[in-house]
PDB file of C-alpha atoms in Angstrom:
ATOM      1  CA  MET A 252       0.000   0.000   0.000  1.00 41.00           C
ATOM      2  CA  HIS A 253       1.144   3.619   0.123  1.00 41.00           C
ATOM      3  CA  GLY A 254       4.066   3.948   2.469  1.00 41.00           C
ATOM      4  CA  ASN A 255       3.309   7.526   3.374  1.00 41.00           C
ATOM      5  CA  SER A 256      -0.485   7.474   3.598  1.00 39.00           C
ATOM      6  CA  THR A 257      -1.709   8.395   7.042  1.00 40.00           C
ATOM      7  CA  SER A 258      -5.355   9.459   6.803  1.00 41.00           C
ATOM      8  CA  GLY A 259      -7.186   9.950   3.531  1.00 43.00           C
ATOM      9  CA  GLN A 260      -5.743  13.388   2.840  1.00 41.00           C
ATOM     10  CA  PRO A 261      -4.168  14.096  -0.529  1.00 43.00           C
ATOM     11  CA  PHE A 262      -0.888  15.427   0.931  1.00 41.00           C
ATOM     12  CA  SER A 263       0.669  14.117   4.130  1.00 42.00           C
ATOM     13  CA  LYS A 264       2.328  17.420   5.009  1.00 47.00           C
ATOM     14  CA  PRO A 265       2.925  20.627   3.081  1.00 47.00           C
ATOM     15  CA  PRO A 266       6.379  20.720   1.463  1.00 46.00           C
ATOM     16  CA  SER A 267       8.943  22.777   3.359  1.00 49.00           C
ATOM     17  CA  PRO A 268      10.642  25.637   1.486  1.00 49.00           C
ATOM     18  CA  GLU A 269      13.832  23.537   1.047  1.00 48.00           C
ATOM     19  CA  GLU A 270      11.891  20.812  -0.767  1.00 46.00           C
ATOM     20  CA  ARG A 271      10.065  23.303  -2.955  1.00 46.00           C
ATOM     21  CA  SER A 272      12.838  23.682  -5.533  1.00 46.00           C
ATOM     22  CA  GLU A 273      12.848  23.148  -9.312  1.00 49.00           C
ATOM     23  CA  GLY A 274      11.731  19.517  -9.050  1.00 55.00           C
ATOM     24  CA  GLY A 275       9.864  20.318  -5.840  1.00 57.00           C
ATOM     25  CA  TYR A 276       6.764  18.314  -6.596  1.00 59.00           C
ATOM     26  CA  ALA A 277       8.728  15.054  -6.674  1.00 61.00           C
ATOM     27  CA  ASN A 278       8.140  14.231  -3.010  1.00 64.00           C
ATOM     28  CA  LEU A 279       4.401  14.722  -3.073  1.00 65.00           C
ATOM     29  CA  PRO A 280       1.993  11.795  -3.562  1.00 63.00           C
ATOM     30  CA  VAL A 281       0.640  11.679  -7.085  1.00 61.00           C
ATOM     31  CA  THR A 282      -2.946  10.736  -6.338  1.00 64.00           C
ATOM     32  CA  LYS A 283      -5.209  10.968  -3.355  1.00 67.00           C
ATOM     33  CA  ALA A 284      -4.195   8.149  -1.027  1.00 70.00           C
ATOM     34  CA  PRO A 285      -7.049   5.655  -0.678  1.00 71.00           C
ATOM     35  CA  GLY A 286      -8.387   4.591   2.676  1.00 72.00           C
ATOM     36  CA  TRP A 287      -6.823   1.120   2.630  1.00 73.00           C
ATOM     37  CA  HIS A 288      -4.629   0.277   5.549  1.00 80.00           C
ATOM     38  CA  GLY A 289      -3.353  -2.837   7.288  1.00 84.00           C
ATOM     39  CA  THR A 290      -6.844  -4.243   7.860  1.00 88.00           C
ATOM     40  CA  ILE A 291      -7.332  -4.738   4.134  1.00 89.00           C
ATOM     41  CA  ALA A 292      -4.025  -6.602   3.831  1.00 90.00           C
ATOM     42  CA  TRP A 293      -5.102  -9.000   6.601  1.00 93.00           C
ATOM     43  CA  ASP A 294      -8.515  -9.254   4.975  1.00 93.00           C
ATOM     44  CA  ALA A 295      -6.948 -10.296   1.668  1.00 93.00           C
ATOM     45  CA  LEU A 296      -4.943 -12.968   3.512  1.00 95.00           C
ATOM     46  CA  PHE A 297      -7.880 -14.396   5.465  1.00 96.00           C
ATOM     47  CA  ASN A 298     -10.114 -14.271   2.396  1.00 96.00           C
ATOM     48  CA  GLY A 299      -7.609 -16.433   0.534  1.00 96.00           C
ATOM     49  CA  MET A 300      -7.122 -18.754   3.481  1.00 97.00           C
ATOM     50  CA  ALA A 301     -10.835 -19.339   4.034  1.00 97.00           C
ATOM     51  CA  THR A 302     -11.905 -19.754   0.402  1.00 97.00           C
ATOM     52  CA  GLY A 303      -8.743 -21.650  -0.525  1.00 96.00           C
ATOM     53  CA  LEU A 304      -9.151 -24.112   2.332  1.00 97.00           C
ATOM     54  CA  PHE A 305     -12.763 -24.729   1.365  1.00 97.00           C
ATOM     55  CA  MET A 306     -11.895 -25.188  -2.317  1.00 96.00           C
ATOM     56  CA  ALA A 307      -8.942 -27.476  -1.609  1.00 96.00           C
ATOM     57  CA  ALA A 308     -11.006 -29.553   0.805  1.00 95.00           C
ATOM     58  CA  ALA A 309     -14.012 -29.703  -1.524  1.00 96.00           C
ATOM     59  CA  VAL A 310     -12.024 -30.627  -4.629  1.00 95.00           C
ATOM     60  CA  SER A 311      -9.976 -33.199  -2.713  1.00 93.00           C
ATOM     61  CA  GLU A 312     -13.028 -34.734  -1.079  1.00 92.00           C
ATOM     62  CA  LEU A 313     -14.918 -34.990  -4.354  1.00 92.00           C
ATOM     63  CA  ALA A 314     -11.942 -36.358  -6.308  1.00 90.00           C
ATOM     64  CA  ALA A 315     -10.594 -38.852  -3.779  1.00 88.00           C
ATOM     65  CA  PRO A 316     -13.179 -39.331  -1.028  1.00 87.00           C
ATOM     66  CA  ALA A 317     -11.570 -42.419   0.519  1.00 84.00           C
ATOM     67  CA  VAL A 318      -8.402 -40.482   1.287  1.00 84.00           C
ATOM     68  CA  PHE A 319      -9.673 -36.998   2.013  1.00 88.00           C
ATOM     69  CA  THR A 320     -13.029 -37.271   3.748  1.00 88.00           C
ATOM     70  CA  PRO A 321     -11.642 -37.484   7.306  1.00 87.00           C
ATOM     71  CA  VAL A 322      -9.467 -34.394   6.902  1.00 89.00           C
ATOM     72  CA  ALA A 323     -12.241 -32.564   5.039  1.00 90.00           C
ATOM     73  CA  LYS A 324     -14.408 -32.914   8.137  1.00 89.00           C
ATOM     74  CA  VAL A 325     -11.799 -30.910  10.030  1.00 91.00           C
ATOM     75  CA  ASP A 326     -11.274 -28.443   7.183  1.00 94.00           C
ATOM     76  CA  TYR A 327     -14.788 -27.022   6.957  1.00 95.00           C
ATOM     77  CA  PRO A 328     -15.134 -25.791  10.550  1.00 95.00           C
ATOM     78  CA  VAL A 329     -11.658 -24.247  10.329  1.00 96.00           C
ATOM     79  CA  ALA A 330     -12.597 -22.559   7.049  1.00 96.00           C
ATOM     80  CA  LEU A 331     -15.730 -21.191   8.687  1.00 96.00           C
ATOM     81  CA  VAL A 332     -13.685 -19.676  11.528  1.00 97.00           C
ATOM     82  CA  LEU A 333     -11.311 -18.113   8.992  1.00 97.00           C
ATOM     83  CA  LEU A 334     -14.242 -16.699   7.027  1.00 96.00           C
ATOM     84  CA  LEU A 335     -15.754 -15.202  10.173  1.00 96.00           C
ATOM     85  CA  ILE A 336     -12.422 -13.534  10.965  1.00 95.00           C
ATOM     86  CA  ASP A 337     -12.332 -12.225   7.390  1.00 95.00           C
ATOM     87  CA  LEU A 338     -15.869 -10.828   7.558  1.00 92.00           C
ATOM     88  CA  GLY A 339     -15.064  -9.272  10.905  1.00 92.00           C
ATOM     89  CA  LEU A 340     -12.050  -7.527   9.379  1.00 91.00           C
ATOM     90  CA  LEU A 341     -14.183  -6.257   6.515  1.00 90.00           C
ATOM     91  CA  VAL A 342     -16.807  -4.839   8.846  1.00 88.00           C
ATOM     92  CA  LEU A 343     -14.029  -3.356  10.999  1.00 86.00           C
ATOM     93  CA  ASP A 344     -12.491  -1.662   7.993  1.00 85.00           C
ATOM     94  CA  LEU A 345     -15.826  -0.175   6.969  1.00 81.00           C
ATOM     95  CA  GLY A 346     -15.950   1.641  10.290  1.00 77.00           C
ATOM     96  CA  ASP A 347     -19.710   1.678  10.307  1.00 77.00           C
ATOM     97  CA  SER A 348     -20.986  -1.863  10.920  1.00 77.00           C
ATOM     98  CA  PRO A 349     -24.376  -1.694   9.144  1.00 82.00           C
ATOM     99  CA  ARG A 350     -22.694  -0.648   5.893  1.00 82.00           C
ATOM    100  CA  PHE A 351     -21.942  -4.263   5.012  1.00 79.00           C
ATOM    101  CA  HIS A 352     -25.644  -4.996   5.270  1.00 81.00           C
ATOM    102  CA  HIS A 353     -26.407  -1.854   3.255  1.00 84.00           C
ATOM    103  CA  MET A 354     -24.223  -3.145   0.444  1.00 83.00           C
ATOM    104  CA  LEU A 355     -26.524  -6.141   0.199  1.00 86.00           C
ATOM    105  CA  ARG A 356     -29.429  -3.889  -0.684  1.00 87.00           C
ATOM    106  CA  VAL A 357     -28.126  -3.537  -4.242  1.00 87.00           C
ATOM    107  CA  PHE A 358     -26.386  -5.829  -6.671  1.00 88.00           C
ATOM    108  CA  LYS A 359     -24.060  -4.041  -9.103  1.00 86.00           C
ATOM    109  CA  PRO A 360     -22.160  -6.532 -11.264  1.00 85.00           C
ATOM    110  CA  ARG A 361     -19.970  -3.678 -12.528  1.00 85.00           C
ATOM    111  CA  SER A 362     -18.677  -3.076  -9.014  1.00 88.00           C
ATOM    112  CA  PRO A 363     -16.191  -5.696  -7.751  1.00 89.00           C
ATOM    113  CA  MET A 364     -17.033  -4.687  -4.191  1.00 89.00           C
ATOM    114  CA  SER A 365     -20.715  -5.495  -4.742  1.00 90.00           C
ATOM    115  CA  VAL A 366     -19.824  -8.795  -6.384  1.00 91.00           C
ATOM    116  CA  GLY A 367     -17.554  -9.546  -3.449  1.00 92.00           C
ATOM    117  CA  THR A 368     -20.069  -8.830  -0.695  1.00 92.00           C
ATOM    118  CA  TRP A 369     -22.688 -10.937  -2.434  1.00 93.00           C
ATOM    119  CA  CYS A 370     -20.270 -13.799  -3.140  1.00 94.00           C
ATOM    120  CA  LEU A 371     -19.068 -13.838   0.464  1.00 94.00           C
ATOM    121  CA  THR A 372     -22.599 -13.754   1.821  1.00 94.00           C
ATOM    122  CA  ILE A 373     -23.771 -16.540  -0.486  1.00 95.00           C
ATOM    123  CA  PHE A 374     -20.614 -18.553   0.244  1.00 96.00           C
ATOM    124  CA  SER A 375     -21.106 -18.349   3.993  1.00 96.00           C
ATOM    125  CA  LEU A 376     -24.332 -20.374   3.807  1.00 96.00           C
ATOM    126  CA  PRO A 377     -23.047 -23.670   2.350  1.00 96.00           C
ATOM    127  CA  LEU A 378     -19.844 -23.253   4.354  1.00 96.00           C
ATOM    128  CA  THR A 379     -21.798 -22.983   7.617  1.00 96.00           C
ATOM    129  CA  ALA A 380     -23.887 -25.990   6.614  1.00 95.00           C
ATOM    130  CA  ALA A 381     -20.779 -28.008   5.711  1.00 95.00           C
ATOM    131  CA  ALA A 382     -19.106 -27.096   9.008  1.00 95.00           C
ATOM    132  CA  ALA A 383     -22.234 -27.963  10.976  1.00 94.00           C
ATOM    133  CA  LEU A 384     -22.653 -31.289   9.157  1.00 94.00           C
ATOM    134  CA  SER A 385     -18.976 -32.104   9.718  1.00 93.00           C
ATOM    135  CA  LEU A 386     -19.292 -31.468  13.440  1.00 91.00           C
ATOM    136  CA  LEU A 387     -22.501 -33.504  13.548  1.00 91.00           C
ATOM    137  CA  ALA A 388     -20.685 -36.344  11.786  1.00 89.00           C
ATOM    138  CA  GLU A 389     -17.999 -36.207  14.462  1.00 84.00           C
ATOM    139  CA  MET A 390     -20.714 -36.578  17.067  1.00 87.00           C
ATOM    140  CA  GLY A 391     -22.103 -39.633  15.318  1.00 83.00           C
ATOM    141  CA  LYS A 392     -24.939 -38.312  13.098  1.00 80.00           C
ATOM    142  CA  ASP A 393     -23.557 -39.117   9.662  1.00 78.00           C
ATOM    143  CA  LEU A 394     -25.299 -37.244   6.835  1.00 84.00           C
ATOM    144  CA  GLU A 395     -22.741 -37.848   4.067  1.00 87.00           C
ATOM    145  CA  TRP A 396     -25.038 -37.124   1.168  1.00 90.00           C
ATOM    146  CA  ALA A 397     -26.143 -33.766   2.613  1.00 92.00           C
ATOM    147  CA  ARG A 398     -22.556 -32.697   3.173  1.00 92.00           C
ATOM    148  CA  ILE A 399     -21.551 -33.622  -0.365  1.00 93.00           C
ATOM    149  CA  VAL A 400     -24.501 -31.630  -1.763  1.00 95.00           C
ATOM    150  CA  VAL A 401     -23.637 -28.619   0.359  1.00 95.00           C
ATOM    151  CA  VAL A 402     -19.958 -28.788  -0.610  1.00 95.00           C
ATOM    152  CA  VAL A 403     -20.798 -28.907  -4.323  1.00 95.00           C
ATOM    153  CA  VAL A 404     -23.182 -25.971  -3.918  1.00 96.00           C
ATOM    154  CA  GLY A 405     -20.467 -23.974  -2.186  1.00 95.00           C
ATOM    155  CA  LEU A 406     -17.760 -24.446  -4.811  1.00 96.00           C
ATOM    156  CA  LEU A 407     -18.860 -21.668  -7.166  1.00 95.00           C
ATOM    157  CA  PRO A 408     -19.409 -18.991  -4.476  1.00 95.00           C
ATOM    158  CA  ALA A 409     -16.031 -19.972  -2.996  1.00 96.00           C
ATOM    159  CA  LEU A 410     -14.307 -19.401  -6.329  1.00 96.00           C
ATOM    160  CA  GLY A 411     -16.136 -16.100  -6.747  1.00 95.00           C
ATOM    161  CA  SER A 412     -15.196 -14.967  -3.249  1.00 95.00           C
ATOM    162  CA  ALA A 413     -11.559 -15.774  -3.921  1.00 95.00           C
ATOM    163  CA  ALA A 414     -11.558 -14.160  -7.359  1.00 95.00           C
ATOM    164  CA  TYR A 415     -13.163 -10.813  -6.540  1.00 94.00           C
ATOM    165  CA  LYS A 416     -10.393  -9.590  -4.196  1.00 93.00           C
ATOM    166  CA  GLY A 417      -7.695  -9.124  -6.794  1.00 92.00           C
ATOM    167  CA  VAL A 418     -10.070  -7.582  -9.299  1.00 93.00           C
ATOM    168  CA  LEU A 419     -11.232  -5.145  -6.625  1.00 91.00           C
ATOM    169  CA  LEU A 420      -7.664  -4.172  -5.787  1.00 90.00           C
ATOM    170  CA  SER A 421      -6.751  -3.492  -9.425  1.00 89.00           C
ATOM    171  CA  THR A 422      -9.937  -1.775 -10.633  1.00 88.00           C
ATOM    172  CA  ASN A 423      -9.019   1.733  -9.629  1.00 80.00           C
ATOM    173  CA  ALA A 424      -6.887   4.645 -10.783  1.00 73.00           C
ATOM    174  CA  GLN A 425      -4.036   4.236  -8.289  1.00 76.00           C
ATOM    175  CA  PRO A 426      -0.669   4.183 -10.081  1.00 75.00           C
ATOM    176  CA  GLY A 427       0.802   0.706 -10.080  1.00 79.00           C
ATOM    177  CA  TRP A 428      -2.327  -1.013  -8.812  1.00 84.00           C
ATOM    178  CA  LYS A 429      -4.259  -0.027 -11.917  1.00 83.00           C
ATOM    179  CA  ASP A 430      -1.687  -1.766 -14.116  1.00 85.00           C
ATOM    180  CA  ALA A 431      -1.719  -5.065 -12.221  1.00 88.00           C
ATOM    181  CA  ARG A 432      -3.596  -7.171 -14.779  1.00 90.00           C
ATOM    182  CA  TRP A 433      -2.787 -10.446 -13.022  1.00 93.00           C
ATOM    183  CA  MET A 434      -3.491  -9.375  -9.433  1.00 93.00           C
ATOM    184  CA  GLY A 435      -6.712 -11.386  -9.447  1.00 93.00           C
ATOM    185  CA  GLY A 436      -5.089 -14.419 -11.043  1.00 94.00           C
ATOM    186  CA  TYR A 437      -2.274 -14.287  -8.506  1.00 95.00           C
ATOM    187  CA  LEU A 438      -4.503 -13.928  -5.449  1.00 95.00           C
ATOM    188  CA  THR A 439      -6.942 -16.662  -6.497  1.00 96.00           C
ATOM    189  CA  ASN A 440      -4.168 -19.094  -7.344  1.00 96.00           C
ATOM    190  CA  SER A 441      -2.344 -18.326  -4.114  1.00 95.00           C
ATOM    191  CA  ALA A 442      -5.611 -18.809  -2.213  1.00 96.00           C
ATOM    192  CA  LEU A 443      -5.862 -22.348  -3.524  1.00 96.00           C
ATOM    193  CA  LEU A 444      -2.224 -23.139  -2.766  1.00 95.00           C
ATOM    194  CA  MET A 445      -2.656 -21.735   0.736  1.00 96.00           C
ATOM    195  CA  GLY A 446      -5.680 -24.004   1.069  1.00 95.00           C
ATOM    196  CA  CYS A 447      -3.544 -27.018   0.160  1.00 94.00           C
ATOM    197  CA  ALA A 448      -0.932 -25.940   2.686  1.00 95.00           C
ATOM    198  CA  GLU A 449      -3.569 -25.466   5.389  1.00 95.00           C
ATOM    199  CA  GLN A 450      -4.926 -28.923   4.658  1.00 93.00           C
ATOM    200  CA  LEU A 451      -1.412 -30.279   5.098  1.00 92.00           C
ATOM    201  CA  VAL A 452      -1.063 -28.517   8.447  1.00 93.00           C
ATOM    202  CA  LEU A 453      -4.433 -29.821   9.603  1.00 92.00           C
ATOM    203  CA  VAL A 454      -3.554 -33.365   8.604  1.00 89.00           C
ATOM    204  CA  CYS A 455      -0.203 -33.183  10.396  1.00 88.00           C
ATOM    205  CA  SER A 456      -1.733 -31.807  13.561  1.00 85.00           C
ATOM    206  CA  ASN A 457      -4.863 -33.959  13.394  1.00 77.00           C
ATOM    207  CA  GLY A 458      -2.975 -37.175  12.757  1.00 70.00           C
ATOM    208  CA  ALA A 459      -0.933 -36.662  15.873  1.00 58.00           C
ATOM    209  CA  THR A 460      -4.009 -36.497  18.074  1.00 54.00           C
ATOM    210  CA  ALA A 461      -6.528 -38.769  16.364  1.00 51.00           C
ATOM    211  CA  GLY A 462      -4.386 -41.884  16.398  1.00 46.00           C
ATOM    212  CA  ASN A 463      -4.037 -44.275  13.470  1.00 48.00           C
ATOM    213  CA  ARG A 464      -7.490 -44.113  11.931  1.00 52.00           C
ATOM    214  CA  HIS A 465      -7.196 -46.178   8.793  1.00 49.00           C
ATOM    215  CA  PRO A 466      -8.303 -43.891   5.930  1.00 48.00           C
ATOM    216  CA  ALA A 467      -6.400 -40.924   7.339  1.00 51.00           C
ATOM    217  CA  HIS A 468      -3.343 -42.964   8.242  1.00 56.00           C
ATOM    218  CA  ARG A 469      -2.163 -43.329   4.669  1.00 57.00           C
ATOM    219  CA  LEU A 470      -2.575 -39.606   4.054  1.00 61.00           C
ATOM    220  CA  HIS A 471      -1.046 -38.877   7.434  1.00 59.00           C
ATOM    221  CA  ARG A 472       2.069 -40.851   6.663  1.00 60.00           C
ATOM    222  CA  ALA A 473       2.448 -39.131   3.305  1.00 59.00           C
ATOM    223  CA  ALA A 474       1.893 -35.799   5.012  1.00 64.00           C
ATOM    224  CA  ARG A 475       4.377 -36.669   7.749  1.00 62.00           C
ATOM    225  CA  ALA A 476       6.976 -37.432   5.099  1.00 57.00           C
ATOM    226  CA  GLN A 477       6.245 -34.098   3.499  1.00 56.00           C
ATOM    227  CA  CYS A 478       6.303 -32.268   6.839  1.00 61.00           C
ATOM    228  CA  ASP A 479       9.696 -33.738   7.663  1.00 60.00           C
ATOM    229  CA  SER A 480      11.245 -33.234   4.270  1.00 53.00           C
ATOM    230  CA  PRO A 481      12.848 -29.870   3.592  1.00 54.00           C
ATOM    231  CA  GLY A 482      11.201 -29.509   0.180  1.00 51.00           C
ATOM    232  CA  PRO A 483       8.488 -27.006  -0.784  1.00 53.00           C
ATOM    233  CA  VAL A 484       4.901 -27.709   0.231  1.00 49.00           C
ATOM    234  CA  VAL A 485       2.937 -28.215  -2.977  1.00 47.00           C
TER     235      VAL A 485
ATOM    236  CA  MET B 201     -10.532  30.993 -20.087  1.00 71.00           C
ATOM    237  CA  GLU B 202      -9.709  33.732 -22.603  1.00 75.00           C
ATOM    238  CA  GLU B 203     -10.244  36.237 -19.820  1.00 77.00           C
ATOM    239  CA  LEU B 204      -7.721  34.444 -17.606  1.00 74.00           C
ATOM    240  CA  HIS B 205      -5.153  34.197 -20.373  1.00 76.00           C
ATOM    241  CA  ARG B 206      -5.583  37.902 -21.109  1.00 74.00           C
ATOM    242  CA  ARG B 207      -5.087  38.782 -17.444  1.00 72.00           C
ATOM    243  CA  GLY B 208      -1.719  37.074 -17.240  1.00 74.00           C
ATOM    244  CA  VAL B 209      -2.365  33.496 -16.190  1.00 75.00           C
ATOM    245  CA  PRO B 210      -1.358  31.731 -19.391  1.00 75.00           C
ATOM    246  CA  GLN B 211      -0.971  28.326 -17.801  1.00 77.00           C
ATOM    247  CA  ALA B 212      -4.602  28.097 -16.729  1.00 78.00           C
ATOM    248  CA  TYR B 213      -6.602  25.338 -18.393  1.00 80.00           C
ATOM    249  CA  LEU B 214      -9.665  23.206 -17.870  1.00 79.00           C
ATOM    250  CA  TYR B 215      -9.277  19.596 -16.783  1.00 78.00           C
ATOM    251  CA  GLY B 216     -12.069  17.116 -17.369  1.00 73.00           C
ATOM    252  CA  ASP B 217     -14.434  19.142 -19.527  1.00 70.00           C
ATOM    253  CA  ALA B 218     -13.778  17.184 -22.728  1.00 69.00           C
ATOM    254  CA  ALA B 219     -14.445  13.481 -23.167  1.00 66.00           C
ATOM    255  CA  SER B 220     -11.261  11.409 -23.426  1.00 70.00           C
ATOM    256  CA  GLU B 221     -10.766   8.108 -25.265  1.00 69.00           C
ATOM    257  CA  THR B 222     -11.720   6.039 -22.270  1.00 69.00           C
ATOM    258  CA  TYR B 223     -14.204   8.232 -20.447  1.00 70.00           C
ATOM    259  CA  SER B 224     -17.375   9.815 -21.730  1.00 67.00           C
ATOM    260  CA  GLU B 225     -18.385  13.245 -20.413  1.00 62.00           C
ATOM    261  CA  LEU B 226     -17.084  13.593 -16.876  1.00 67.00           C
ATOM    262  CA  HIS B 227     -19.802  16.107 -15.931  1.00 71.00           C
ATOM    263  CA  SER B 228     -17.430  17.985 -13.699  1.00 74.00           C
ATOM    264  CA  PHE B 229     -14.245  19.838 -14.470  1.00 76.00           C
ATOM    265  CA  TYR B 230     -11.505  21.724 -12.715  1.00 78.00           C
ATOM    266  CA  LEU B 231      -9.642  24.939 -13.451  1.00 80.00           C
ATOM    267  CA  LEU B 232      -5.963  24.172 -12.944  1.00 80.00           C
ATOM    268  CA  VAL B 233      -2.772  26.195 -13.278  1.00 78.00           C
ATOM    269  CA  ASP B 234      -0.238  23.373 -13.056  1.00 78.00           C
ATOM    270  CA  ARG B 235       0.223  19.683 -13.920  1.00 77.00           C
ATOM    271  CA  PRO B 236      -2.766  17.589 -12.751  1.00 75.00           C
ATOM    272  CA  SER B 237      -0.539  15.428 -10.550  1.00 71.00           C
ATOM    273  CA  VAL B 238       0.192  18.444  -8.351  1.00 70.00           C
ATOM    274  CA  TYR B 239      -3.460  18.496  -7.374  1.00 70.00           C
ATOM    275  CA  GLY B 240      -3.624  14.764  -6.794  1.00 68.00           C
ATOM    276  CA  LEU B 241      -5.397  14.153 -10.110  1.00 72.00           C
ATOM    277  CA  PRO B 242      -4.160  11.559 -12.603  1.00 71.00           C
ATOM    278  CA  ASP B 243      -2.273  13.002 -15.561  1.00 73.00           C
ATOM    279  CA  ALA B 244      -4.046  10.788 -18.081  1.00 73.00           C
ATOM    280  CA  PRO B 245      -7.221   9.357 -16.546  1.00 72.00           C
ATOM    281  CA  PHE B 246      -7.958   5.832 -17.699  1.00 75.00           C
ATOM    282  CA  ASN B 247     -11.316   4.200 -17.115  1.00 78.00           C
ATOM    283  CA  PRO B 248     -10.532   1.195 -14.856  1.00 77.00           C
ATOM    284  CA  TRP B 249     -13.711  -0.623 -15.819  1.00 80.00           C
ATOM    285  CA  LEU B 250     -12.413  -1.290 -19.316  1.00 83.00           C
ATOM    286  CA  HIS B 251     -10.132  -4.031 -18.085  1.00 87.00           C
ATOM    287  CA  MET B 252     -12.382  -5.371 -15.313  1.00 90.00           C
ATOM    288  CA  MET B 253     -13.934  -8.248 -17.268  1.00 90.00           C
ATOM    289  CA  GLY B 254     -10.512  -9.404 -18.454  1.00 91.00           C
ATOM    290  CA  ASP B 255      -9.304  -9.224 -14.865  1.00 93.00           C
ATOM    291  CA  TYR B 256     -12.144 -11.474 -13.748  1.00 94.00           C
ATOM    292  CA  VAL B 257     -11.293 -13.966 -16.496  1.00 95.00           C
ATOM    293  CA  ARG B 258      -7.633 -13.985 -15.442  1.00 95.00           C
ATOM    294  CA  SER B 259      -8.667 -14.310 -11.810  1.00 95.00           C
ATOM    295  CA  ILE B 260     -10.918 -17.330 -12.427  1.00 95.00           C
ATOM    296  CA  ALA B 261      -8.243 -18.809 -14.688  1.00 95.00           C
ATOM    297  CA  GLY B 262      -5.719 -18.545 -11.875  1.00 95.00           C
ATOM    298  CA  GLY B 263      -8.058 -20.364  -9.531  1.00 95.00           C
ATOM    299  CA  LEU B 264      -8.870 -23.063 -12.061  1.00 96.00           C
ATOM    300  CA  ALA B 265      -5.173 -23.569 -12.744  1.00 95.00           C
ATOM    301  CA  GLY B 266      -4.637 -24.264  -9.055  1.00 94.00           C
ATOM    302  CA  ILE B 267      -7.617 -26.612  -8.920  1.00 95.00           C
ATOM    303  CA  GLY B 268      -6.354 -28.361 -12.050  1.00 95.00           C
ATOM    304  CA  ALA B 269      -2.922 -28.879 -10.548  1.00 94.00           C
ATOM    305  CA  LEU B 270      -4.502 -30.241  -7.368  1.00 93.00           C
ATOM    306  CA  LEU B 271      -6.627 -32.699  -9.350  1.00 93.00           C
ATOM    307  CA  VAL B 272      -3.633 -33.880 -11.380  1.00 93.00           C
ATOM    308  CA  VAL B 273      -1.670 -34.585  -8.205  1.00 90.00           C
ATOM    309  CA  GLU B 274      -4.610 -36.393  -6.627  1.00 88.00           C
ATOM    310  CA  PHE B 275      -5.187 -38.600  -9.615  1.00 88.00           C
ATOM    311  CA  LEU B 276      -1.493 -39.396  -9.801  1.00 87.00           C
ATOM    312  CA  LEU B 277      -1.567 -40.431  -6.133  1.00 78.00           C
ATOM    313  CA  ARG B 278      -4.407 -42.895  -6.643  1.00 75.00           C
ATOM    314  CA  PRO B 279      -3.299 -46.459  -5.754  1.00 63.00           C
TER     315      PRO B 279
END
């Protein structure tokens, strides 16, 4: 973000007479500094972590259910917690809590922020259901088919919620940001890779406590080997 | 404007009154006496919405590339 942006004022301080020489405008910010600060950086991170974890868990569970179902049941509640942190950061950054709800009164496809609020809101529903069904399964009530349905329903909103962030950050007139054509591609891809990494962490930590449950044990041993090896994660 | 130039402010000009290649009528304009960047205005305003759809496509493509790689690895790991 802008290193010298304090509040939203166009100039941080008036230039002193020594700075105001021939090239005296060089030290002044070129455009009005936007109101993004650290909260938005953390929001981008948690957005990627939540949606990426859900997508990695959903794709893994649907592609190889025998291997991934046990860890997926841990993934969805964690993803829900991460999403709640992300939504909290968004509301915090708005300053005025009801404004998030106000954004849901309109749907403007031409505004990445509107697309984002709607995608996140729609995504939160299947994610909450998947987390609830996973916890219920842990307590003995196994509703596999319902969880699979809910996970499939949540895939598209998850992808949308991951994709909007980069587009939002590059659809403006700020120098540098406005030229970042692949910001969205980078953030969405990194969200998915972070999701894979989070799954790995959850398997490593879960395997240590859950004992040698058979379907997870194979994955756990592979994950253990990967945890211990010095190579890169994915 | 002619009045200003006559009275000795030759560098005065209007910013934003004419449509540019990327924007239609801005419906508001400024009277400036220096480069636009001095006032915190972009030198050559470019409509950010022109590249938004392409950005979405690239964003989804990035996500699908990650999902594709994940699927390839999972199918390679099948016993």
